[in-house]
XYZ file of C-alpha atoms in Angstrom:
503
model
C 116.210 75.374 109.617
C 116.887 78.484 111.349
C 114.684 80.537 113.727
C 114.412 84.549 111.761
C 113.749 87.055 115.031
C 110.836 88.882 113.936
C 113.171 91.985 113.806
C 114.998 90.136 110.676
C 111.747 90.821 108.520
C 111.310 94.060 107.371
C 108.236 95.145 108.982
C 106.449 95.964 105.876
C 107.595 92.964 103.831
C 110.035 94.642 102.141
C 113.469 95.149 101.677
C 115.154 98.410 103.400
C 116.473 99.788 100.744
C 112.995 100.138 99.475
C 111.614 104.034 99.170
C 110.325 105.473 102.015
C 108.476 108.165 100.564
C 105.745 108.064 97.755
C 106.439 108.230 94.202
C 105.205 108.222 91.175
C 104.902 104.422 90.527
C 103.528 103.998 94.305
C 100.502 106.550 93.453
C 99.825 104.645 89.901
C 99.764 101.148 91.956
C 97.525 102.530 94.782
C 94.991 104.402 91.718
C 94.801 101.265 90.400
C 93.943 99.126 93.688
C 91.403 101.822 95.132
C 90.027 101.593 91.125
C 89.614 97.674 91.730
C 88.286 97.751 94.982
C 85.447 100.419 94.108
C 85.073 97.681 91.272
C 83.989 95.828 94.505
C 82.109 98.548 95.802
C 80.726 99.267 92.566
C 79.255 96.073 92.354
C 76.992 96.374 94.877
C 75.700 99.326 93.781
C 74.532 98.445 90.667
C 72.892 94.925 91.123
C 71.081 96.837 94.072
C 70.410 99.699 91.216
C 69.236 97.247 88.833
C 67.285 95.036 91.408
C 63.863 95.896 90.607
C 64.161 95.754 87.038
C 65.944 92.181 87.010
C 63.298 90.956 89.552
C 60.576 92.126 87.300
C 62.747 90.972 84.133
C 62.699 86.844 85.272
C 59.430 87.337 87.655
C 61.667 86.361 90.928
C 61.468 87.469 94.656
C 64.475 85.956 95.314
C 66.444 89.065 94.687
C 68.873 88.560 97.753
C 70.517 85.568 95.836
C 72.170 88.208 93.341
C 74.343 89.355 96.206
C 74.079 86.049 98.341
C 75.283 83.860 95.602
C 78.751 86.365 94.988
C 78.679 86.652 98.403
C 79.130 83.267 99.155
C 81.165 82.271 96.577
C 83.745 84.866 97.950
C 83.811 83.258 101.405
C 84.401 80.138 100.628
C 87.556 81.469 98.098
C 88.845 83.644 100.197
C 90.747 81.113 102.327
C 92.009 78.951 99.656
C 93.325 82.119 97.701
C 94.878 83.279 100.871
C 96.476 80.500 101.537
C 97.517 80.230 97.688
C 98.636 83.487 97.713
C 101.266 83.013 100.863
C 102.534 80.237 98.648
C 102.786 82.077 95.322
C 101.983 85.827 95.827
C 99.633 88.117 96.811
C 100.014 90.421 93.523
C 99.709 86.823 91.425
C 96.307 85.765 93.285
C 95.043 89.220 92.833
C 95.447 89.283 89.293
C 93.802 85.673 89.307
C 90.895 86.976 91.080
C 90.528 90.225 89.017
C 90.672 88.007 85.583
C 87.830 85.092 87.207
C 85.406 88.011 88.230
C 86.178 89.785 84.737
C 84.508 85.802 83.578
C 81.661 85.883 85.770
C 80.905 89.256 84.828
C 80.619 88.349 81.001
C 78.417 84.902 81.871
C 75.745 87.579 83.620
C 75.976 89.633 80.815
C 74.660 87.178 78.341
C 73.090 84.944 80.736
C 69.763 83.205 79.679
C 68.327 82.363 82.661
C 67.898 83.620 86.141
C 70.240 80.544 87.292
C 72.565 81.633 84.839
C 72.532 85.433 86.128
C 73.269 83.652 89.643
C 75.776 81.652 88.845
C 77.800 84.348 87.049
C 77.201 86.984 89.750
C 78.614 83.778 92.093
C 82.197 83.641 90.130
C 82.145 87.685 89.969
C 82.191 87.183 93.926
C 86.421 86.504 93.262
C 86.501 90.504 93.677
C 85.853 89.884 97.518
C 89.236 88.373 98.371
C 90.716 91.364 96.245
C 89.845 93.182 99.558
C 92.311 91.400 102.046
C 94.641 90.787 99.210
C 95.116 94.283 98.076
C 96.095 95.732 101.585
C 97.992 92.790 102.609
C 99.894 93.504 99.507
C 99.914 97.465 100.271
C 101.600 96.399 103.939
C 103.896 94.484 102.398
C 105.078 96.504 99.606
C 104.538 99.762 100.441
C 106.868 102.000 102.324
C 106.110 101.779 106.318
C 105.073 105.335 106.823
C 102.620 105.694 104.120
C 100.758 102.303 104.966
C 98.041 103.169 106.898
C 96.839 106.179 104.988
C 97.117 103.837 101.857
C 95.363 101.184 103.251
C 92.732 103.620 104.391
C 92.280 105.238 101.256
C 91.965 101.772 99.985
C 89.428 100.213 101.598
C 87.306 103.254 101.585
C 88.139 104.666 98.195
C 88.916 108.004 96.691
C 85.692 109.192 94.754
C 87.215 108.068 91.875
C 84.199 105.565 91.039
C 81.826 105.630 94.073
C 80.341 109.013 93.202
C 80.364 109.355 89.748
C 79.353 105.546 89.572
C 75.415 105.688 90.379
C 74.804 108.297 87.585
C 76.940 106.147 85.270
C 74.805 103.091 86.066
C 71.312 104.558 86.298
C 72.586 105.915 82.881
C 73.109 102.325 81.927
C 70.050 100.717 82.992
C 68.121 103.149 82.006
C 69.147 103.340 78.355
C 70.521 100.114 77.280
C 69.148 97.648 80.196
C 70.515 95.522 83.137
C 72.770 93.989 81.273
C 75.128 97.017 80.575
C 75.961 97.310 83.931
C 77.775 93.791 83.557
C 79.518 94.508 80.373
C 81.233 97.526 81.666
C 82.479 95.416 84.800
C 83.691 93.047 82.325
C 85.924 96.073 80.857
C 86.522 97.764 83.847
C 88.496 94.704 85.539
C 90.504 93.743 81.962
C 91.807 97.375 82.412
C 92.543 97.736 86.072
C 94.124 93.754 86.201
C 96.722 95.322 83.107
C 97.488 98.764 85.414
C 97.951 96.669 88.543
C 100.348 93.921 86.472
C 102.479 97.144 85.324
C 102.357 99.645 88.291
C 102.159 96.550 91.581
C 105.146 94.808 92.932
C 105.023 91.333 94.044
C 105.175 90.598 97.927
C 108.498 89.143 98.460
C 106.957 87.042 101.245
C 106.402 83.041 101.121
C 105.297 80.565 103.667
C 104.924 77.000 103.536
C 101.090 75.980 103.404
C 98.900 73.319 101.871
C 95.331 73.253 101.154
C 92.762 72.341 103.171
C 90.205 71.307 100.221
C 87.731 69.593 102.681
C 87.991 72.307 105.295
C 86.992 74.431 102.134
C 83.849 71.969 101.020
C 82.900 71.717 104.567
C 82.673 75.314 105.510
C 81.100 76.046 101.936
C 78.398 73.451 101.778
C 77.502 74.296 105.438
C 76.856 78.017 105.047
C 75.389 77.282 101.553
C 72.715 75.251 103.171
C 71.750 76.920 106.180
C 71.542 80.318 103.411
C 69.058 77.799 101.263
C 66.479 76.809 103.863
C 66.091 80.309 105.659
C 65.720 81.796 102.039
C 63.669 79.258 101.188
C 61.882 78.243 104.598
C 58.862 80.664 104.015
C 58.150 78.981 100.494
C 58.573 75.531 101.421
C 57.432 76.132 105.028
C 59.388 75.746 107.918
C 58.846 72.392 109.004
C 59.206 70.690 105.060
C 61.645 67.948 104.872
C 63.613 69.866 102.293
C 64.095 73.285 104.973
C 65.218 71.195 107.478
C 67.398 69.197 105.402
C 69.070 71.862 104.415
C 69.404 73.811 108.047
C 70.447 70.671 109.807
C 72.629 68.990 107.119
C 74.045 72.637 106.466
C 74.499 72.901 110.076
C 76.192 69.533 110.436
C 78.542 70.537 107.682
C 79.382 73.705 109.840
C 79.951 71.431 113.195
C 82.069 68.988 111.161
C 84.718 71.757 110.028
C 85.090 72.844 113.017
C 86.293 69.074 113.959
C 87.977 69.382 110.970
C 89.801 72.095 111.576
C 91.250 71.929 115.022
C 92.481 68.198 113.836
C 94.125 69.010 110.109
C 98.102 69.792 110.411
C 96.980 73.212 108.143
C 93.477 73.412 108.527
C 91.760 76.329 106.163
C 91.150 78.618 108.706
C 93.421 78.493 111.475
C 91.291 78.556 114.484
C 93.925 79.023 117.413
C 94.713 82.650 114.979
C 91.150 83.426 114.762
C 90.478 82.960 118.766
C 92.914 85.346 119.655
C 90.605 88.162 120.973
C 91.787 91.003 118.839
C 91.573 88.596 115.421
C 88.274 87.690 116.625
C 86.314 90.450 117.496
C 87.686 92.583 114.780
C 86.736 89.425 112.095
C 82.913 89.542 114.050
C 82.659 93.390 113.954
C 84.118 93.746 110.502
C 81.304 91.337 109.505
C 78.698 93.797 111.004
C 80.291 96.694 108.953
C 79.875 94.885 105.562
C 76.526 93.378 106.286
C 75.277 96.446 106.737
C 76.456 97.981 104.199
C 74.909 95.575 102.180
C 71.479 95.728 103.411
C 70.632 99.545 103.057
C 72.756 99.256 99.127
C 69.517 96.963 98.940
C 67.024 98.354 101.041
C 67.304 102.154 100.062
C 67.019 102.050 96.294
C 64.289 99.522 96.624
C 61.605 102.316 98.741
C 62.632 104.984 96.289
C 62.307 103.867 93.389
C 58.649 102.581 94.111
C 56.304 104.229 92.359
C 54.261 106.668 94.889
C 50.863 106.735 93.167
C 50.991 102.444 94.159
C 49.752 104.006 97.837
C 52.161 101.697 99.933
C 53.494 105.045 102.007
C 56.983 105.286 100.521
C 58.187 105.399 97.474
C 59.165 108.247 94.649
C 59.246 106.750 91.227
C 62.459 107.346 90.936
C 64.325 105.941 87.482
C 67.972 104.321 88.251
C 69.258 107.569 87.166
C 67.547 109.862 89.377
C 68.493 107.769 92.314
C 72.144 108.619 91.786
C 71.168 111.366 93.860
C 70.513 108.921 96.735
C 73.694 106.690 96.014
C 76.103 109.559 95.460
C 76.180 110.383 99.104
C 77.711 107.408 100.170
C 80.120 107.156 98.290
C 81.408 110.714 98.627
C 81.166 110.560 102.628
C 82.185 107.099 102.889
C 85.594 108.856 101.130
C 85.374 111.296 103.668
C 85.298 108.826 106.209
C 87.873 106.839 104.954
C 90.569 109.692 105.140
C 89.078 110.904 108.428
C 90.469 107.200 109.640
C 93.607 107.341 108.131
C 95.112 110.354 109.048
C 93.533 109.643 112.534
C 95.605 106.230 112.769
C 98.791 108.433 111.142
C 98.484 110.224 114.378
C 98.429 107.785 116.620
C 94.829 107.576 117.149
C 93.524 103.907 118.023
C 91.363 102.502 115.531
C 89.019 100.395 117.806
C 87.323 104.020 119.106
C 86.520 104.721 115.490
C 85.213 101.900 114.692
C 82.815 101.915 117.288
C 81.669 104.981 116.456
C 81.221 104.247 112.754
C 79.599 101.320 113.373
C 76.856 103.785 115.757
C 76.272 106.150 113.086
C 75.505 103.263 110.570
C 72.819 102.057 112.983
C 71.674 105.689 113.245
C 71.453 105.963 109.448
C 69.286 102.608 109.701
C 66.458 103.982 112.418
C 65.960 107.370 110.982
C 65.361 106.204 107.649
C 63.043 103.397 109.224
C 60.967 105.495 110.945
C 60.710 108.380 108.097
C 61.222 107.824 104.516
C 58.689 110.175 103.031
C 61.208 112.650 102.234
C 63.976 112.694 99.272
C 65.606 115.330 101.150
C 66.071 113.319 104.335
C 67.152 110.260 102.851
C 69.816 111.904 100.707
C 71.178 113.447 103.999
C 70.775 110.133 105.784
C 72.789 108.312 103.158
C 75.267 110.453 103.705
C 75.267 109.954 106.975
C 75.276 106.118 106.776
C 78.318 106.683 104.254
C 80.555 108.635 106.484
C 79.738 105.579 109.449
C 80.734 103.161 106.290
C 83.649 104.938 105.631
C 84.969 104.584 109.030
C 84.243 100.781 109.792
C 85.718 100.344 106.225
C 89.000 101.755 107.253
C 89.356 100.651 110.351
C 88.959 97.145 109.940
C 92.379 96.052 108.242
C 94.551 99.041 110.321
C 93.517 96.528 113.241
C 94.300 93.390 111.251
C 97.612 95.733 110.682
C 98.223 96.219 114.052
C 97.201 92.559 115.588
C 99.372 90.033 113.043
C 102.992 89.929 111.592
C 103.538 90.462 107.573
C 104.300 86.661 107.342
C 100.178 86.160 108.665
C 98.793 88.615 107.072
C 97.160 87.253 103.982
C 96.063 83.789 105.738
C 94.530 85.490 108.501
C 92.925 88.258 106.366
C 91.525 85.574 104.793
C 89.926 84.959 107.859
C 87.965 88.111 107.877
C 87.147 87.998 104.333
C 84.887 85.164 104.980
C 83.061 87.177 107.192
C 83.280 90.226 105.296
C 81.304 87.694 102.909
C 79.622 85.454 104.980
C 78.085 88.412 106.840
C 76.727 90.396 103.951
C 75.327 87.335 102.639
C 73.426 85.682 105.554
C 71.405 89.155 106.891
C 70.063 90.299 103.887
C 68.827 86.604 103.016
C 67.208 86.680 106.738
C 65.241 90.359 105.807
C 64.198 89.285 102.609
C 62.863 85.821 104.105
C 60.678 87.936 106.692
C 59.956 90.221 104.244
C 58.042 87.908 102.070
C 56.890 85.873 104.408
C 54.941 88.570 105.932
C 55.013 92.041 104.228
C 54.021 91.138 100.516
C 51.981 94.012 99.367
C 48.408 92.607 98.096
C 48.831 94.009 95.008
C 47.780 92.127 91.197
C 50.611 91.785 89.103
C 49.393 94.125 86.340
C 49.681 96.743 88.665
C 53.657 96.101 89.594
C 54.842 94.704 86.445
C 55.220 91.355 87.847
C 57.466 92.775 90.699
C 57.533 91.814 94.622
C 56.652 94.875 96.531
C 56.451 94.852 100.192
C 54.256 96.802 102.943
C 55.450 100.181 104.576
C 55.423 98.110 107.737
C 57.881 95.778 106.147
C 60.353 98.119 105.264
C 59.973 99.311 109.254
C 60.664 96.432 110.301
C 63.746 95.237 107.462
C 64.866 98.575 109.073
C 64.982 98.336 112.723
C 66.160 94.770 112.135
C 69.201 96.112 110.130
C 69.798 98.775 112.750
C 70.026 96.043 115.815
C 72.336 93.593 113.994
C 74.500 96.951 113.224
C 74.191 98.171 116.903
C 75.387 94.509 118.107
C 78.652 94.933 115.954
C 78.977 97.787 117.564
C 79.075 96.257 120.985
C 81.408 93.575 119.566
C 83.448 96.012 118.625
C 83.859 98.401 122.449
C 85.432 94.497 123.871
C 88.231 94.683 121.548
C 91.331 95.653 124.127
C 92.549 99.050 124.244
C 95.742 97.833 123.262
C 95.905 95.477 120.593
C 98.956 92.370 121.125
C 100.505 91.556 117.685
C 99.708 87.476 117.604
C 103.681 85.794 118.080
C 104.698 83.706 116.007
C 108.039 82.252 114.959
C 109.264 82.798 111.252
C 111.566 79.385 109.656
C 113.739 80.663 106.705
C 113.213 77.548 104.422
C 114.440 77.850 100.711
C 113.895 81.195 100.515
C 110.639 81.031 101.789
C 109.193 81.708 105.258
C 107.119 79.302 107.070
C 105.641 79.657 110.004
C 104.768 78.588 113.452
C 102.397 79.795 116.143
């Protein structure tokens, strides 16, 4: 075998004679990527859109689980597929991804039961690796100068979806049910995986890599089970056998793969990569920035669409289509946002600063609406507000993945942050729904809600100002990363073609 310098790999992926300009093809492949990843986007919106109607639908108040349950599922996949896709190809996995989610999205559709709805919405959570797959495969494929506006653009989007997209859905809900909303993700990804198969190049990069299938049950079944007793804790109580069988066996699970993994030759998540400070405390802040994001998608639609004349102090009776008017916002600055970041990093501006910052005016966003949401006008203002701090974290997030790990690591360790882009997302808002009902149920009969949960003004406070100090803690996370971010080293083995790597 012979040792590659790490200035014998193109530093995009690529060959050299590759463009180094954008054209025509390069714009059509990046449409279609942003398109897929406001698919991701996109489904956040509309489960927390359609929330109150599914809850009163199958008479649950275990609403979180609809984003918990893709959530999940998406952390636990996202290391195997990155590890699958440094042996076969990002732009293969992707499309893998993209058709699995297009399958979970049709079980939801016609799903039967409220486990059924879950488990679709669980398979549907394949879109999250698209995330670390899509601008893994931009660095690699993509022409070294316009890489980290494209990734930018990426991972925040374009507008292209995210503000026509809550008109669209309340359009849906409203006049043909929940269900729509599931049928046209079903379309939506068979169209987008066909324009990514024709417009996408493959990443020419291999590496050698097997598959850690019990690092993957391990890690799974552990977060899985601490998830099920805090969701469940204040139903069951939180000294019943079955809560602490599942927080201590879910724990142990945890415990074990981390054994596991600093003991396996190729463990699923390489955990020498993920201590390196950079990889680390962008992976913990990045998890802040999606969590959050996921919270107020939940929190926000759920006060305004409450019917006022219920006397809770909030609420506007808003239909799903009038509260485009809330979502829109978000979408349009988290754009903004987006673009601010990449033409920022373009210029040489460090991304940590940014991130910081976006990751303040989410927390902002969080406190203000906390403290007053008795006014449309505000909270359309404030959502904007949030959206623009989204758009920045968004962005900034894989240009310091970019800047801390070769091409030949990029998909493995993005992996790494995908899980807690999912894991993230799915553990806070299980934590503010659990203290929400076990403490801030409205006392209201169930003729007079239509079966649904509703919670106290107080709860909502508090669901608030908890949401703002997780999001002010990623913040702090994020002012330790260095001022100058160290690429990890690591050695790259021409074998058969392929690259394999040590570190």
């Amino acid at each position: 075998m012979v040792t590659v310098p790490d200035s014998a790999v193109p530093p995009s992926g690529h060959s050299a004679a590759a463009p180094e300009r954008w054209t025509p093809r390069l714009v059509f492949s990046l449409v279609s990527i942003v398109l897929l990843l406001e698919m991701l986007t996109i489904s956040y919106l509309m489960i927390s859109m359609a929330l109150p109607t599914i809850a009163a639908h199958y008479q649950t108040n275990q609403v979180a689980w609809l984003l918990t349950a893709f959530l999940l599922f998406g952390a636990v996949a996202a290391p195997l597929v990155g590890r699958l896709a440094d042996l076969h190809g990002k732009r293969r996995m992707l499309l893998v991804c993209v058709a699995g989610a297009a399958l979970g999205s049709l079980i939801s559709a016609v799903a039967g039961s409220y486990g059924m709805l879950i488990a679709g919405r669980a398979l549907t959570g394949l879109l999250v690796p698209c995330l670390f797959l899509s601008y893994s495969l931009i660095r690699d494929v993509f022409p070294p100068r316009t890489v980290a506006l494209a990734v930018s653009v990426a991972t925040s989007g374009m507008g292209l979806i995210a503000i026509p997209a809550p008109f669209l859905t309340g359009w849906l809900i409203d006049n043909h049910g929940f269900r729509s909303i599931f049928w046209f993700a079903l379309i939506g990804l068979a169209v987008l995986g066909v324009l990514i198969a024709l417009t996408t190049d493959e990443s020419p990069l291999r590496s050698k890599a097997r598959l850690d299938f019990v690092g993957a049950i391990l890690l799974g079944g552990g977060i899985a089970g601490v998830l099920v007793a805090v969701s469940f804790g204040p139903t069951w109580g939180w000294t019943d056998a079955k809560t602490l069988t599942y927080l201590l066996g879910g724990a142990a699970l945890v415990v074990g793969w981390l054994v596991s993994a600093r003991t396996v030759r190729e463990p699923l998540i390489d955990v020498d990569v993920l201590r390196r400070r950079p990889v680390l405390l962008t992976t913990i802040s990045a998890g802040f920035v999606y969590g959050a994001s996921a919270l107020f998608t939940m929190l926000l639609p759920m006060i305004a669409m409450t019917p006022a004349i219920l006397g809770l102090g909030y609420g506007f009776g808003l239909t799903a289509e009038g509260y485009a008017v809330f979502q829109a916002p978000i979408g349009a600055m988290g754009m903004v946002g987006g673009l601010v970041m990449g033409l920022l990093v373009s210029r040489k501006v460090r991304p940590q600063p940014l991130l910081v910052a976006g990751l303040v005016t989410m927390a902002a966003g969080f406190f203000v609406v906390g403290v007053a949401h008795d006014s449309k006008g505000l909270l359309v203002v404030l959502a904007g507000v949030f959206g623009f701090g989204q758009g920045l974290g968004y962005a900034a997030v894989p240009n310091l993945l970019i800047a801390a790990v070769p091409p030949q690591l990029q998909a493995s360790t993005a992996s790494i942050v995908g899980v807690f882009q999912s894991a993230f997302p799915a553990i806070l808002p299980v934590i503010v729904f659990a203290v929400l009902n076990n403490s801030y149920v409205a006392p209201l009969p169930p003729e007079m809600t239509g079966g649904a949960v509703l919670y106290t003004n107080d709860g909502y406070l508090t669901a608030f100002l908890i949401s703002a100090g997780a999001t002010a803690i990623g913040a702090v996370v994020a002012l330790m990363l260095p001022r100058t971010i160290q690429q990890v080293e690591t050695d790259a083995v021409a074998v058969d073609g392929s690259v394999a790597l040590a570190h």
